[in-house]
Coordinates of C-alpha atoms in Angstrom, one line a residue:
X1 CA 4.7 14.7 -3.2
X2 CA 5.8 16.2 0.1
X3 CA 2.7 18.4 0.2
X4 CA 0.4 15.4 -0.4
X5 CA 2.3 13.3 2.3
X6 CA 2.0 16.2 4.9
X7 CA -1.7 16.5 4.0
X8 CA -2.2 12.8 4.7
X9 CA -0.2 13.0 8.0
X10 CA -2.4 15.9 9.1
X11 CA -5.6 14.0 8.2
X12 CA -4.3 10.9 10.1
X13 CA -3.3 12.9 13.2
X14 CA -6.6 14.7 13.2
X15 CA -8.4 11.4 13.1
X16 CA -6.5 10.1 16.1
X17 CA -4.3 7.6 14.3
X18 CA -0.8 7.7 15.8
X19 CA 1.9 8.8 13.5
X20 CA 5.6 8.3 14.3
X21 CA 8.0 11.1 13.9
X22 CA 10.3 8.9 11.7
X23 CA 9.5 6.0 9.4
X24 CA 9.8 2.6 11.1
X25 CA 12.0 0.1 9.2
X26 CA 10.7 -3.4 9.2
X27 CA 13.3 -6.1 8.4
X28 CA 11.6 -9.1 6.9
X29 CA 13.2 -12.4 5.9
X30 CA 11.6 -12.9 2.5
X31 CA 13.8 -15.6 1.2
X32 CA 11.8 -17.9 -1.2
X33 CA 11.4 -21.5 -0.3
X34 CA 14.2 -23.6 -2.0
X35 CA 11.7 -25.3 -4.4
X36 CA 10.6 -22.0 -6.0
X37 CA 12.5 -20.8 -9.0
X38 CA 14.6 -17.7 -8.2
X39 CA 14.4 -14.7 -10.6
X40 CA 17.6 -13.5 -12.1
X41 CA 19.0 -10.3 -10.8
X42 CA 17.4 -7.2 -12.4
X43 CA 14.0 -9.0 -12.8
X44 CA 12.6 -7.5 -9.6
X45 CA 12.1 -4.0 -8.2
X46 CA 11.6 -2.9 -4.6
X47 CA 8.2 -1.2 -4.3
X48 CA 7.0 0.8 -1.3
X49 CA 3.7 -0.1 0.3
X50 CA 2.0 0.6 3.6
X51 CA 0.5 -1.9 6.0
X52 CA -0.8 -1.7 9.6
X53 CA 0.7 -2.7 12.9
X54 CA -1.0 -1.8 16.2
X55 CA -3.4 0.6 14.4
X56 CA -0.5 2.6 12.9
X57 CA 0.8 2.6 9.3
X58 CA 4.1 0.9 8.6
X59 CA 6.2 1.3 5.4
X60 CA 7.3 -2.0 3.9
X61 CA 8.9 -2.9 0.6
X62 CA 8.0 -5.8 -1.7
X63 CA 9.9 -7.1 -4.6
X64 CA 7.7 -7.1 -7.7
X65 CA 8.5 -7.8 -11.4
X66 CA 10.4 -4.9 -12.9
X67 CA 9.2 -2.5 -13.9
X68 CA 6.1 -2.7 -11.8
X69 CA 3.0 -0.9 -13.1
X70 CA 0.7 0.9 -10.7
X71 CA -1.9 -1.8 -11.4
X72 CA 0.5 -4.6 -10.3
X73 CA 1.5 -2.6 -7.2
X74 CA -2.1 -2.3 -6.1
X75 CA -2.9 -6.0 -6.9
X76 CA 0.0 -6.9 -4.7
X77 CA -1.3 -4.6 -1.9
X78 CA -4.8 -6.0 -2.1
X79 CA -3.7 -9.6 -1.9
X80 CA -3.0 -8.9 1.8
X81 CA 0.1 -9.6 3.9
X82 CA 2.7 -12.1 3.0
X83 CA 3.9 -14.8 5.4
X84 CA 6.9 -12.8 6.6
X85 CA 4.8 -9.7 7.0
X86 CA 2.2 -11.6 9.1
X87 CA 5.0 -13.0 11.3
X88 CA 6.1 -9.4 11.8
X89 CA 2.6 -8.6 13.1
X90 CA 1.6 -6.6 10.1
X91 CA -1.9 -6.6 8.6
X92 CA -4.0 -4.8 6.1
X93 CA -7.2 -2.8 6.9
X94 CA -8.3 -3.2 3.3
X95 CA -11.3 -5.6 3.3
X96 CA -10.6 -9.1 2.0
X97 CA -12.0 -9.6 -1.5
X98 CA -11.4 -6.0 -2.6
X99 CA -10.2 -6.0 -6.2
X100 CA -8.5 -3.5 -8.5
X101 CA -10.9 -2.5 -11.2
X102 CA -8.6 0.1 -12.8
X103 CA -5.6 2.2 -12.1
X104 CA -4.8 5.1 -14.5
X105 CA -2.5 8.0 -14.4
X106 CA -3.6 11.6 -15.3
X107 CA -0.6 13.8 -14.9
X108 CA 0.5 13.6 -11.3
X109 CA -2.9 12.2 -10.2
X110 CA -3.4 8.4 -9.9
X111 CA -7.0 7.3 -10.2
X112 CA -7.6 4.0 -8.3
X113 CA -10.9 2.2 -9.0
X114 CA -11.7 -0.5 -6.5
X115 CA -14.5 -3.1 -6.2
X116 CA -17.4 -2.5 -3.9
X117 CA -16.0 -4.7 -1.2
X118 CA -13.8 -1.8 -0.3
X119 CA -16.9 0.0 1.1
X120 CA -17.4 -2.8 3.6
X121 CA -15.1 -1.3 6.1
X122 CA -15.9 1.6 8.5
X123 CA -14.6 3.6 11.4
X124 CA -10.8 3.7 12.1
X125 CA -10.3 0.7 9.8
X126 CA -11.7 2.7 6.9
X127 CA -9.3 5.6 7.6
X128 CA -6.4 3.1 7.8
X129 CA -7.5 1.4 4.5
X130 CA -7.8 4.7 2.7
X131 CA -4.4 5.8 4.1
X132 CA -2.8 2.5 2.9
X133 CA -4.0 3.2 -0.6
X134 CA -3.1 6.9 -0.6
X135 CA 0.4 6.5 0.9
X136 CA 1.2 3.5 -1.4
X137 CA 0.0 5.6 -4.4
X138 CA 2.0 8.6 -3.5
X139 CA 5.1 6.4 -3.1
X140 CA 5.0 5.9 -6.9
X141 CA 7.3 8.3 -8.6
X142 CA 5.5 11.2 -10.1
X143 CA 2.3 10.7 -8.2
X144 CA 1.2 13.6 -5.9
X145 CA -2.6 13.1 -5.7
X146 CA -4.9 10.1 -5.5
X147 CA -8.5 9.9 -6.7
X148 CA -10.6 7.0 -5.5
X149 CA -13.5 5.4 -7.3
X150 CA -15.7 2.5 -6.2
X151 CA -17.4 0.0 -8.5

C-alpha cells in the first residue's frame, strides 16, 4: 500500500498539485440533527476518504454502516460533500451525476467502474478526481492498486 501511495504522491507532485508533507486533520462537527434516529454504538465504522480544499487533497473520515463494502464507500464519496464538509470549505472534483456501476476486488486490486459522467471533467480537476478515487480506494484494507473503468 505504501508503494501505491508514494506512486500517487509522485504523480500528483509531477502534475503540479501541491502535496503537504503531513496529512491535514480536519475536525468536523457531524452531529446528526435531533430529529434523526441515532444508530446504536457498533453500527457505524469510520471510513477514510479524500476530498479537495484549495486544489489540494484532504483526508476526511465518514461514519458508514458497519462493515462498509467498497461499493458503499464509493457511493458515499460520489454523493459529494456533506454539510459539515462544505462548511469546512471542502469539495469534490468528481463530476456531479457520476454513479458507481461496479466495484470488485481481485486480490489486492480494486476495480472501480464509473458512469460516463466521470469523463466530463478535464485538466487539474480530472487529476484531482482520479486522485480522490485512487487514494480512497487504497485506504481500504488490502487494496494496493486501483483499476478504473468507464461505462
